[in-house]
mmCIF file of N, CA and C in Angstrom:
data_model
loop_
_atom_site.group_PDB
_atom_site.id
_atom_site.type_symbol
_atom_site.label_atom_id
_atom_site.label_comp_id
_atom_site.label_asym_id
_atom_site.label_seq_id
_atom_site.Cartn_x
_atom_site.Cartn_y
_atom_site.Cartn_z
ATOM 1 N N UNK V 1 -167.027 132.814 1.298
ATOM 2 C CA UNK V 1 -166.530 133.105 0.054
ATOM 3 C C UNK V 1 -166.791 134.556 -0.297
ATOM 4 N N UNK V 2 -165.801 135.285 -0.638
ATOM 5 C CA UNK V 2 -165.867 136.757 -0.889
ATOM 6 C C UNK V 2 -166.240 137.121 -2.316
ATOM 7 N N UNK V 3 -167.499 137.608 -2.458
ATOM 8 C CA UNK V 3 -167.997 137.907 -3.827
ATOM 9 C C UNK V 3 -167.854 139.380 -4.089
ATOM 10 N N UNK V 4 -167.252 140.199 -3.337
ATOM 11 C CA UNK V 4 -167.215 141.459 -3.456
ATOM 12 C C UNK V 4 -166.532 142.006 -4.824
ATOM 13 N N UNK V 5 -165.475 141.268 -5.146
ATOM 14 C CA UNK V 5 -164.728 141.683 -6.297
ATOM 15 C C UNK V 5 -164.193 140.396 -6.921
ATOM 16 N N UNK V 6 -165.019 139.611 -7.776
ATOM 17 C CA UNK V 6 -164.558 138.462 -8.372
ATOM 18 C C UNK V 6 -163.546 138.569 -9.491
ATOM 19 N N UNK V 7 -163.374 139.704 -9.994
ATOM 20 C CA UNK V 7 -162.402 140.010 -11.054
ATOM 21 C C UNK V 7 -160.987 139.909 -10.575
ATOM 22 N N UNK V 8 -160.939 140.158 -9.295
ATOM 23 C CA UNK V 8 -159.449 140.417 -8.606
ATOM 24 C C UNK V 8 -158.770 139.091 -8.772
ATOM 25 N N UNK V 9 -159.323 137.927 -8.591
ATOM 26 C CA UNK V 9 -158.776 136.579 -8.744
ATOM 27 C C UNK V 9 -158.222 136.401 -10.159
ATOM 28 N N UNK V 10 -158.951 136.796 -11.119
ATOM 29 C CA UNK V 10 -158.583 136.741 -12.545
ATOM 30 C C UNK V 10 -157.281 137.592 -12.866
ATOM 31 N N UNK V 11 -157.075 138.561 -12.145
ATOM 32 C CA UNK V 11 -156.015 139.545 -12.310
ATOM 33 C C UNK V 11 -154.771 139.059 -11.576
ATOM 34 N N UNK V 12 -154.998 138.490 -10.301
ATOM 35 C CA UNK V 12 -153.993 138.064 -9.517
ATOM 36 C C UNK V 12 -153.267 136.764 -9.968
ATOM 37 N N UNK V 13 -154.053 135.851 -10.483
ATOM 38 C CA UNK V 13 -153.558 134.470 -10.683
ATOM 39 C C UNK V 13 -152.588 134.557 -11.760
ATOM 40 N N UNK V 14 -152.741 135.214 -12.939
ATOM 41 C CA UNK V 14 -151.712 135.227 -14.047
ATOM 42 C C UNK V 14 -150.492 135.864 -13.533
ATOM 43 N N UNK V 15 -150.524 136.955 -12.626
ATOM 44 C CA UNK V 15 -149.361 137.709 -12.167
ATOM 45 C C UNK V 15 -148.501 136.720 -11.236
ATOM 46 N N UNK V 16 -149.276 135.814 -10.361
ATOM 47 C CA UNK V 16 -148.523 134.965 -9.477
ATOM 48 C C UNK V 16 -147.917 133.869 -10.331
ATOM 49 N N UNK V 17 -148.617 133.408 -11.274
ATOM 50 C CA UNK V 17 -147.981 132.301 -12.105
ATOM 51 C C UNK V 17 -146.781 132.881 -12.930
ATOM 52 N N UNK V 18 -146.880 134.051 -13.260
ATOM 53 C CA UNK V 18 -145.728 134.617 -14.202
ATOM 54 C C UNK V 18 -144.437 134.757 -13.194
ATOM 55 N N UNK V 19 -144.704 135.196 -12.057
ATOM 56 C CA UNK V 19 -143.608 135.350 -11.226
ATOM 57 C C UNK V 19 -142.858 134.086 -10.755
ATOM 58 N N UNK V 20 -143.734 132.914 -10.679
ATOM 59 C CA UNK V 20 -143.170 131.674 -10.189
ATOM 60 C C UNK V 20 -142.573 130.884 -11.307
ATOM 61 N N UNK V 21 -142.757 131.271 -12.559
ATOM 62 C CA UNK V 21 -142.188 130.585 -13.633
ATOM 63 C C UNK V 21 -140.917 131.235 -14.218
ATOM 64 N N UNK V 22 -140.363 132.141 -13.654
ATOM 65 C CA UNK V 22 -139.096 132.761 -14.121
ATOM 66 C C UNK V 22 -138.041 131.809 -13.797
ATOM 67 N N UNK V 23 -136.907 131.806 -14.665
ATOM 68 C CA UNK V 23 -135.733 130.949 -14.486
ATOM 69 C C UNK V 23 -134.893 131.462 -13.405
ATOM 70 N N UNK V 24 -134.487 130.605 -12.525
ATOM 71 C CA UNK V 24 -133.703 130.888 -11.365
ATOM 72 C C UNK V 24 -132.143 130.673 -11.723
ATOM 73 N N UNK V 25 -131.241 131.539 -11.370
ATOM 74 C CA UNK V 25 -129.806 131.267 -11.803
ATOM 75 C C UNK V 25 -129.260 130.006 -11.038
ATOM 76 N N UNK V 26 -128.449 129.331 -11.800
ATOM 77 C CA UNK V 26 -127.929 128.002 -11.289
ATOM 78 C C UNK V 26 -126.439 128.187 -10.939
ATOM 79 N N UNK V 27 -126.057 127.791 -9.799
ATOM 80 C CA UNK V 27 -124.647 127.939 -9.385
ATOM 81 C C UNK V 27 -123.828 126.733 -9.977
ATOM 82 N N UNK V 28 -123.026 127.124 -10.843
ATOM 83 C CA UNK V 28 -122.281 125.989 -11.639
ATOM 84 C C UNK V 28 -121.056 125.507 -10.921
ATOM 85 N N UNK V 29 -120.724 126.258 -9.856
ATOM 86 C CA UNK V 29 -119.565 125.854 -9.015
ATOM 87 C C UNK V 29 -119.838 124.643 -8.126
ATOM 88 N N UNK V 30 -121.208 124.195 -8.067
ATOM 89 C CA UNK V 30 -121.484 123.044 -7.168
ATOM 90 C C UNK V 30 -121.251 121.803 -8.085
ATOM 91 N N UNK V 31 -120.695 120.809 -7.514
ATOM 92 C CA UNK V 31 -120.676 119.517 -8.357
ATOM 93 C C UNK V 31 -121.987 118.972 -8.687
ATOM 94 N N UNK V 32 -122.141 118.488 -9.910
ATOM 95 C CA UNK V 32 -123.479 117.916 -10.435
ATOM 96 C C UNK V 32 -123.312 116.302 -10.208
ATOM 97 N N UNK V 33 -124.345 115.725 -9.656
ATOM 98 C CA UNK V 33 -124.370 114.261 -9.840
ATOM 99 C C UNK V 33 -124.466 113.668 -11.180
ATOM 100 N N UNK V 34 -123.627 112.835 -11.568
ATOM 101 C CA UNK V 34 -123.560 112.267 -12.907
ATOM 102 C C UNK V 34 -124.242 110.914 -12.801
ATOM 103 N N UNK V 35 -124.822 110.503 -13.998
ATOM 104 C CA UNK V 35 -125.478 109.285 -14.106
ATOM 105 C C UNK V 35 -124.434 108.049 -13.984
ATOM 106 N N UNK V 36 -124.896 106.963 -13.511
ATOM 107 C CA UNK V 36 -124.162 105.672 -13.656
ATOM 108 C C UNK V 36 -124.178 105.230 -14.994
ATOM 109 N N UNK V 37 -123.173 104.512 -15.314
ATOM 110 C CA UNK V 37 -123.044 103.858 -16.742
ATOM 111 C C UNK V 37 -124.061 102.986 -16.976
ATOM 112 N N UNK V 38 -124.440 102.222 -15.999
ATOM 113 C CA UNK V 38 -125.683 101.315 -16.206
ATOM 114 C C UNK V 38 -126.996 102.009 -16.547
ATOM 115 N N UNK V 39 -127.146 103.137 -15.996
ATOM 116 C CA UNK V 39 -128.445 103.890 -16.230
ATOM 117 C C UNK V 39 -128.596 104.477 -17.511
ATOM 118 N N UNK V 40 -127.582 104.634 -18.245
ATOM 119 C CA UNK V 40 -127.504 105.138 -19.600
ATOM 120 C C UNK V 40 -127.195 104.312 -20.764
ATOM 121 N N UNK V 41 -127.236 102.909 -20.298
ATOM 122 C CA UNK V 41 -126.853 101.879 -21.302
ATOM 123 C C UNK V 41 -125.464 102.020 -21.991
ATOM 124 N N UNK V 42 -124.447 102.404 -21.086
ATOM 125 C CA UNK V 42 -123.222 102.683 -21.568
ATOM 126 C C UNK V 42 -122.662 101.298 -22.062
ATOM 127 N N UNK V 43 -122.085 101.464 -23.323
ATOM 128 C CA UNK V 43 -121.441 100.141 -23.880
ATOM 129 C C UNK V 43 -120.119 100.475 -24.507
ATOM 130 N N UNK V 44 -119.131 99.576 -24.379
ATOM 131 C CA UNK V 44 -117.724 99.797 -24.829
ATOM 132 C C UNK V 44 -117.643 99.925 -26.460
ATOM 133 N N UNK V 45 -118.622 99.530 -27.125
ATOM 134 C CA UNK V 45 -118.583 99.470 -28.602
ATOM 135 C C UNK V 45 -119.378 100.739 -29.044
ATOM 136 N N UNK V 46 -119.039 101.368 -30.184
ATOM 137 C CA UNK V 46 -119.914 102.542 -30.722
ATOM 138 C C UNK V 46 -121.171 102.004 -31.273
ATOM 139 N N UNK V 47 -122.131 102.887 -31.539
ATOM 140 C CA UNK V 47 -123.358 102.690 -32.248
ATOM 141 C C UNK V 47 -123.392 103.311 -33.470
ATOM 142 N N UNK V 48 -122.823 102.574 -34.559
ATOM 143 C CA UNK V 48 -122.539 102.978 -35.888
ATOM 144 C C UNK V 48 -121.552 104.082 -35.776
ATOM 145 N N UNK V 49 -121.837 105.162 -36.356
ATOM 146 C CA UNK V 49 -120.900 106.421 -36.129
ATOM 147 C C UNK V 49 -120.909 107.112 -34.888
ATOM 148 N N UNK V 50 -121.829 106.817 -34.072
ATOM 149 C CA UNK V 50 -121.997 107.429 -32.809
ATOM 150 C C UNK V 50 -120.913 106.849 -31.775
ATOM 151 N N UNK V 51 -120.101 107.634 -31.331
ATOM 152 C CA UNK V 51 -119.190 107.237 -30.197
ATOM 153 C C UNK V 51 -118.781 108.418 -29.386
ATOM 154 N N UNK V 52 -118.255 108.158 -28.248
ATOM 155 C CA UNK V 52 -118.084 109.216 -27.253
ATOM 156 C C UNK V 52 -117.161 110.280 -27.638
ATOM 157 N N UNK V 53 -116.089 110.026 -28.448
ATOM 158 C CA UNK V 53 -115.304 110.974 -29.004
ATOM 159 C C UNK V 53 -115.896 112.064 -29.866
ATOM 160 N N UNK V 54 -117.060 111.744 -30.375
ATOM 161 C CA UNK V 54 -117.826 112.671 -31.204
ATOM 162 C C UNK V 54 -119.012 113.197 -30.487
ATOM 163 N N UNK V 55 -119.058 113.048 -29.205
ATOM 164 C CA UNK V 55 -120.204 113.492 -28.262
ATOM 165 C C UNK V 55 -119.907 114.822 -27.723
ATOM 166 N N UNK V 56 -120.856 115.635 -27.603
ATOM 167 C CA UNK V 56 -120.688 117.015 -26.966
ATOM 168 C C UNK V 56 -120.260 116.867 -25.562
ATOM 169 N N UNK V 57 -120.672 115.954 -24.806
ATOM 170 C CA UNK V 57 -120.331 115.757 -23.475
ATOM 171 C C UNK V 57 -119.038 115.050 -23.073
ATOM 172 N N UNK V 58 -118.327 114.569 -24.038
ATOM 173 C CA UNK V 58 -117.071 113.849 -23.808
ATOM 174 C C UNK V 58 -115.879 114.971 -23.576
ATOM 175 N N UNK V 59 -115.088 114.607 -22.534
ATOM 176 C CA UNK V 59 -113.953 115.486 -22.077
ATOM 177 C C UNK V 59 -112.679 114.637 -22.574
ATOM 178 N N UNK V 60 -112.154 114.924 -23.661
ATOM 179 C CA UNK V 60 -111.249 114.150 -24.465
ATOM 180 C C UNK V 60 -109.885 113.902 -23.440
ATOM 181 N N UNK V 61 -109.336 114.984 -22.987
ATOM 182 C CA UNK V 61 -107.990 114.892 -22.296
ATOM 183 C C UNK V 61 -107.990 113.863 -21.084
ATOM 184 N N UNK V 62 -109.130 113.746 -20.431
ATOM 185 C CA UNK V 62 -109.323 112.851 -19.265
ATOM 186 C C UNK V 62 -110.079 111.661 -19.360
ATOM 187 N N UNK V 63 -110.609 111.412 -20.731
ATOM 188 C CA UNK V 63 -111.385 110.316 -20.974
ATOM 189 C C UNK V 63 -112.546 110.229 -19.964
ATOM 190 N N UNK V 64 -113.271 111.436 -19.763
ATOM 191 C CA UNK V 64 -114.416 111.594 -18.878
ATOM 192 C C UNK V 64 -115.604 112.147 -19.639
ATOM 193 N N UNK V 65 -116.713 112.224 -19.007
ATOM 194 C CA UNK V 65 -117.939 112.689 -19.538
ATOM 195 C C UNK V 65 -118.479 113.753 -18.526
ATOM 196 N N UNK V 66 -119.189 114.720 -19.126
ATOM 197 C CA UNK V 66 -119.894 115.766 -18.216
ATOM 198 C C UNK V 66 -121.077 115.140 -17.635
ATOM 199 N N UNK V 67 -121.673 114.073 -18.142
ATOM 200 C CA UNK V 67 -122.899 113.560 -17.801
ATOM 201 C C UNK V 67 -122.850 112.185 -17.102
ATOM 202 N N UNK V 68 -121.833 111.345 -17.514
ATOM 203 C CA UNK V 68 -121.777 110.026 -17.099
ATOM 204 C C UNK V 68 -120.606 109.876 -16.174
ATOM 205 N N UNK V 69 -120.702 109.102 -15.227
ATOM 206 C CA UNK V 69 -119.556 108.940 -14.151
ATOM 207 C C UNK V 69 -118.602 107.911 -14.676
ATOM 208 N N UNK V 70 -117.338 108.000 -14.176
ATOM 209 C CA UNK V 70 -116.328 106.985 -14.426
ATOM 210 C C UNK V 70 -115.486 107.287 -15.710
ATOM 211 N N UNK V 71 -114.519 106.430 -15.944
ATOM 212 C CA UNK V 71 -113.686 106.449 -17.228
ATOM 213 C C UNK V 71 -114.584 106.132 -18.344
ATOM 214 N N UNK V 72 -114.401 106.978 -19.440
ATOM 215 C CA UNK V 72 -115.219 106.802 -20.662
ATOM 216 C C UNK V 72 -114.130 106.516 -21.790
ATOM 217 N N UNK V 73 -114.451 105.472 -22.575
ATOM 218 C CA UNK V 73 -113.796 104.987 -23.657
ATOM 219 C C UNK V 73 -114.081 106.010 -24.899
ATOM 220 N N UNK V 74 -113.255 106.599 -25.631
ATOM 221 C CA UNK V 74 -113.574 107.368 -26.802
ATOM 222 C C UNK V 74 -114.397 106.595 -27.703
ATOM 223 N N UNK V 75 -114.302 105.244 -27.847
ATOM 224 C CA UNK V 75 -114.996 104.468 -28.781
ATOM 225 C C UNK V 75 -116.317 103.907 -28.153
ATOM 226 N N UNK V 76 -116.718 104.243 -27.000
ATOM 227 C CA UNK V 76 -117.925 103.809 -26.293
ATOM 228 C C UNK V 76 -119.120 104.681 -26.842
ATOM 229 N N UNK V 77 -120.246 104.297 -26.319
ATOM 230 C CA UNK V 77 -121.420 104.956 -26.602
ATOM 231 C C UNK V 77 -122.497 104.865 -25.477
ATOM 232 N N UNK V 78 -123.475 105.807 -25.350
ATOM 233 C CA UNK V 78 -124.486 105.574 -24.376
ATOM 234 C C UNK V 78 -125.722 106.373 -24.837
ATOM 235 N N UNK V 79 -126.824 106.342 -24.288
ATOM 236 C CA UNK V 79 -128.099 106.830 -24.619
ATOM 237 C C UNK V 79 -128.103 108.385 -24.407
ATOM 238 N N UNK V 80 -127.147 109.117 -23.842
ATOM 239 C CA UNK V 80 -127.231 110.560 -23.686
ATOM 240 C C UNK V 80 -126.293 111.122 -24.726
ATOM 241 N N UNK V 81 -125.931 110.282 -25.700
ATOM 242 C CA UNK V 81 -125.018 110.871 -26.693
ATOM 243 C C UNK V 81 -125.645 112.016 -27.511
ATOM 244 N N UNK V 82 -124.844 113.037 -27.655
ATOM 245 C CA UNK V 82 -125.273 114.226 -28.410
ATOM 246 C C UNK V 82 -124.136 114.550 -29.427
ATOM 247 N N UNK V 83 -124.542 114.838 -30.669
ATOM 248 C CA UNK V 83 -123.468 115.114 -31.674
ATOM 249 C C UNK V 83 -122.815 116.449 -31.433
ATOM 250 N N UNK V 84 -121.412 116.393 -31.404
ATOM 251 C CA UNK V 84 -120.619 117.605 -31.313
ATOM 252 C C UNK V 84 -120.764 118.279 -32.545
ATOM 253 N N UNK V 85 -120.918 119.709 -32.359
ATOM 254 C CA UNK V 85 -121.108 120.501 -33.563
ATOM 255 C C UNK V 85 -119.716 120.996 -34.110
#
């Protein structure tokens, strides 16, 4: 164990941690794996006023979802539902 400069470790550790925690750019051109309908409790009926057509992830023209795979009914609902603003 090197005891010649014990303060050096205290200076180096935060610097290394800060460098490792920076955000990395994401390549959005690569297809993203979507969740299976069964994994997000997808159901054909809405949950009260919550339904896919009002969800941020719903792609209306193609009845698709950005997060869930397969055809999506506008009146369906799942656990990844997020209110469209």
